[in-house]
XYZ file of C-alpha atoms in Angstrom:
301
model
C -14.964 20.241 0.528
C -15.233 16.451 0.872
C -12.325 14.254 1.948
C -12.169 10.444 2.144
C -9.941 8.623 4.631
C -9.621 4.865 3.949
C -8.495 2.446 6.606
C -8.328 -1.286 6.792
C -8.068 -1.994 3.068
C -5.981 -4.915 4.222
C -7.412 -6.606 7.284
C -4.024 -7.256 8.896
C -3.258 -3.524 8.916
C -5.525 -2.034 11.684
C -3.380 1.017 12.451
C -5.657 3.395 10.540
C -8.764 2.061 12.153
C -7.180 2.455 15.609
C -5.892 5.983 14.690
C -9.368 7.194 13.651
C -10.774 5.768 16.828
C -8.152 7.561 18.844
C -8.828 10.880 17.018
C -12.547 10.682 17.526
C -12.124 9.665 21.184
C -9.654 12.455 21.961
C -12.079 15.037 20.455
C -8.981 17.085 19.694
C -6.673 16.822 16.745
C -2.910 16.135 16.956
C -1.161 19.239 15.710
C 2.425 17.954 15.448
C 4.390 17.566 12.223
C 6.852 14.883 13.420
C 7.503 11.691 11.418
C 8.974 10.131 14.547
C 5.999 10.769 16.831
C 5.690 8.226 19.623
C 2.713 6.768 21.396
C 3.886 8.470 24.586
C 3.938 11.909 22.920
C 0.567 11.365 21.352
C -1.038 10.515 24.774
C -0.087 13.895 26.221
C -2.934 16.349 26.027
C -0.617 19.350 25.727
C 0.445 17.968 22.331
C -3.059 18.252 20.975
C -4.677 21.488 19.641
C -8.339 22.454 19.869
C -8.919 22.107 16.110
C -11.219 19.233 15.739
C -14.508 21.110 15.790
C -13.145 23.686 13.355
C -11.969 20.978 10.990
C -15.204 19.048 11.081
C -17.130 22.283 10.558
C -14.931 23.149 7.578
C -14.873 19.712 5.873
C -17.088 16.841 5.013
C -15.050 13.844 6.201
C -15.853 10.273 5.397
C -13.976 7.619 7.304
C -14.402 4.357 5.432
C -13.288 0.899 6.682
C -12.196 -1.069 3.598
C -12.440 -4.724 4.460
C -14.331 -5.314 7.732
C -14.485 -9.118 7.405
C -10.755 -9.375 6.921
C -10.134 -6.982 9.816
C -12.172 -9.159 12.144
C -10.083 -12.137 11.155
C -6.788 -10.234 11.117
C -6.231 -11.424 7.494
C -4.910 -9.436 4.582
C -7.985 -10.324 2.641
C -10.755 -12.996 2.508
C -10.583 -14.329 -1.062
C -8.877 -11.556 -3.167
C -6.568 -8.644 -2.462
C -9.029 -5.736 -2.290
C -6.278 -3.316 -3.289
C -5.999 -4.969 -6.729
C -9.749 -4.794 -7.605
C -9.940 -1.106 -8.443
C -9.781 -1.596 -12.206
C -12.740 -0.836 -14.513
C -13.044 -4.278 -16.147
C -12.612 -6.037 -12.800
C -15.169 -3.931 -11.056
C -17.722 -4.776 -13.843
C -17.055 -8.546 -13.921
C -19.547 -10.028 -11.401
C -19.471 -13.408 -13.179
C -15.720 -13.824 -12.658
C -16.090 -12.806 -8.996
C -18.801 -15.431 -8.551
C -16.801 -18.055 -10.291
C -13.616 -17.391 -8.248
C -15.391 -16.660 -5.022
C -14.456 -13.031 -4.307
C -17.901 -11.443 -4.595
C -17.568 -9.976 -1.085
C -14.293 -8.045 -1.902
C -15.780 -6.954 -5.222
C -18.770 -5.455 -3.409
C -16.407 -3.587 -1.107
C -14.381 -2.271 -4.011
C -17.451 -0.999 -5.704
C -18.652 0.786 -2.575
C -15.202 2.317 -2.030
C -15.002 3.452 -5.698
C -18.241 5.350 -5.337
C -16.875 7.192 -2.258
C -13.675 7.970 -4.165
C -15.683 9.328 -7.056
C -17.404 11.825 -4.808
C -14.363 12.912 -2.870
C -12.168 15.966 -3.444
C -9.101 14.207 -1.870
C -8.312 10.649 -0.729
C -5.974 9.416 2.021
C -5.374 5.689 2.297
C -3.678 4.495 5.461
C -1.636 1.253 5.500
C 1.231 -0.478 7.435
C 3.866 -2.859 6.151
C 6.061 -5.781 7.100
C 9.316 -3.717 7.240
C 10.561 -1.871 10.294
C 10.602 1.588 8.848
C 9.172 5.004 9.471
C 6.187 6.443 7.634
C 6.458 6.948 3.902
C 3.979 8.381 1.383
C 2.978 7.070 -1.997
C 1.109 9.759 -3.909
C -0.825 9.384 -7.086
C 0.638 10.869 -10.185
C -1.423 14.096 -9.957
C 0.619 17.146 -9.119
C -1.562 18.076 -6.169
C -1.060 14.576 -4.684
C 2.719 14.877 -4.894
C 2.697 18.349 -3.385
C 0.566 17.292 -0.419
C 2.730 14.226 0.275
C 5.746 16.473 0.843
C 3.869 18.300 3.586
C 2.893 15.101 5.533
C 4.851 13.888 8.599
C 6.722 11.117 6.692
C 10.371 10.311 6.092
C 10.085 9.426 2.380
C 7.865 10.184 -0.569
C 7.917 7.633 -3.445
C 6.254 8.914 -6.585
C 4.765 6.544 -9.260
C 4.910 3.465 -7.045
C 1.074 3.151 -6.526
C 0.599 2.887 -10.323
C 3.495 0.361 -10.695
C 1.829 -2.553 -8.971
C 1.954 -5.615 -11.141
C -1.810 -6.190 -11.556
C -2.869 -2.563 -11.050
C -6.218 -1.786 -9.473
C -5.184 0.095 -6.302
C -7.370 2.628 -4.570
C -5.198 5.429 -6.021
C -5.537 3.993 -9.475
C -9.359 4.469 -9.021
C -8.706 7.967 -7.739
C -6.600 8.794 -10.722
C -9.142 7.740 -13.335
C -11.726 9.770 -11.462
C -9.319 12.727 -11.503
C -9.229 12.850 -7.660
C -5.898 13.512 -5.972
C -4.852 10.990 -3.409
C -2.035 9.793 -1.185
C -1.367 6.357 0.330
C 0.779 6.352 3.488
C 2.566 3.353 4.886
C 2.899 4.054 8.633
C 5.539 1.507 9.463
C 5.648 -2.096 10.653
C 2.250 -3.672 11.424
C 3.092 -4.316 15.091
C 5.419 -1.375 15.893
C 4.464 0.379 19.127
C 4.149 3.732 17.365
C 2.391 2.660 14.183
C -1.038 3.896 15.437
C 0.362 7.289 16.585
C 2.099 7.742 13.225
C -1.169 7.014 11.472
C -2.967 9.566 13.711
C -0.359 12.195 12.979
C -0.660 11.599 9.285
C -4.480 11.757 9.305
C -4.580 14.945 11.433
C -1.949 16.586 9.285
C -3.833 15.596 6.130
C -7.078 17.200 7.466
C -5.383 20.434 8.502
C -3.769 20.622 5.056
C -7.196 20.271 3.414
C -8.231 23.488 5.106
C -5.028 25.232 4.192
C -5.319 24.027 0.573
C -8.317 26.329 0.121
C -5.689 29.094 -0.134
C -3.244 26.948 -2.155
C -0.892 26.592 0.863
C 0.498 23.236 -0.307
C 0.271 23.863 -4.049
C 4.067 24.496 -4.039
C 6.919 22.251 -2.779
C 7.431 22.086 0.958
C 10.066 24.406 2.451
C 10.165 22.780 5.916
C 13.576 21.931 7.237
C 12.813 18.213 7.737
C 11.108 17.719 4.437
C 10.991 14.065 3.315
C 13.359 12.529 0.823
C 11.559 12.150 -2.531
C 12.166 9.242 -4.871
C 10.629 8.061 -8.160
C 9.704 4.359 -8.572
C 11.412 3.038 -11.735
C 10.607 -0.684 -11.771
C 9.132 -3.640 -9.919
C 10.152 -7.283 -9.507
C 7.704 -10.195 -9.337
C 7.934 -13.201 -6.995
C 8.333 -16.382 -8.989
C 8.724 -20.029 -8.112
C 11.825 -20.689 -6.000
C 12.065 -16.987 -4.902
C 14.702 -16.454 -2.206
C 16.514 -13.400 -0.961
C 20.315 -13.605 -1.123
C 20.395 -11.582 2.092
C 18.073 -9.405 4.156
C 17.695 -5.899 2.748
C 16.166 -3.188 4.978
C 13.567 -0.788 3.548
C 15.082 2.046 1.502
C 18.459 0.338 1.378
C 20.615 1.525 -1.535
C 22.252 -1.149 -3.661
C 24.762 -0.770 -6.416
C 24.072 -1.489 -10.044
C 24.485 -5.282 -10.740
C 24.550 -6.122 -6.990
C 22.883 -9.624 -6.510
C 19.559 -9.287 -4.806
C 17.497 -12.538 -4.988
C 17.239 -15.730 -6.947
C 14.392 -17.795 -8.381
C 13.925 -20.888 -10.529
C 13.131 -18.880 -13.649
C 15.813 -16.218 -13.690
C 18.481 -17.522 -11.435
C 20.351 -14.750 -9.609
C 18.661 -11.411 -10.129
C 20.797 -8.265 -9.807
C 19.979 -4.618 -9.463
C 19.100 -3.523 -13.049
C 19.169 0.266 -12.437
C 22.009 2.210 -13.851
C 23.906 3.879 -11.071
C 22.159 1.794 -8.441
C 18.772 2.152 -6.729
C 16.861 2.004 -3.491
C 14.891 -1.064 -2.540
C 11.331 -0.194 -1.553
C 8.825 -2.527 0.146
C 10.928 -5.755 0.037
C 8.404 -8.580 0.769
C 8.862 -10.383 4.039
C 6.311 -13.052 2.997
C 6.790 -13.824 -0.692
C 3.672 -14.774 -2.581
C 4.042 -16.120 -6.144
C 2.790 -13.567 -8.683
C 2.899 -10.592 -6.271
C 5.489 -7.876 -5.903
C 8.968 -8.833 -4.544
C 10.234 -5.260 -4.305
C 10.130 -1.913 -6.054
C 13.171 -0.053 -7.401
C 13.365 3.672 -6.777
C 15.829 6.430 -7.627
C 16.282 9.820 -5.906
C 14.255 12.518 -7.562
C 16.376 15.234 -9.194
C 15.386 18.740 -8.266
């Protein structure tokens, strides 16, 4: 069974890289299932189980650093957002990449796509600008959504990874290769526990891959602290003159028709979701043409 763990897709999100380094240095794998794990807890040897050798004997694990050049410069990307290049036409268009100067990122996207194509499961580790706990963004395959519920995260948001405005995410590539996958946002880039959260997610993911052989996560999680599951329903784009009307924390619920932001094109924009919705991934650094926020509603069981 071959699993792929992607880190550093965005160069200003090094938590996954540091977590992999921590896991390999420890030579033992974190065995907790706690979404609130701290760096202090992770440093205690008694909180680690002697499972690493068994896991590495049972699985073929590829750790792949997405954008090394951007990571070295602590930049999100060099010329083009790597996590928007995983689209078939884009991957094939070398002339456009040469013309617009993003040949390096295109090369990385092609390399990563090949690894995705040969994997049985993909985990993509990220961090975000909001001060929030870990949350999972599974692909639309049933197995992806089931596994996400078993990870040490506070929230699971279904459909979001396929709702990005320009498409072309790593999990879009996984989907059209029929490979299940989950992206996990491990919290704020600079939070003191973001690396330990990433390590907990990676280790839990690897243990679940072994359990999956017997279908152990093919059904919904029954754990007491199971994450809150939502479904992404819509996305808003940053336009000229974009400005938040107030600061909204991650996963904040707003009422239908509540004013959220304004821009030069639409004026004041209100929550469009009947009955209200949760704000997911509100941008702290608006970039014209990119996502301002995603709308999500609680999943009905």
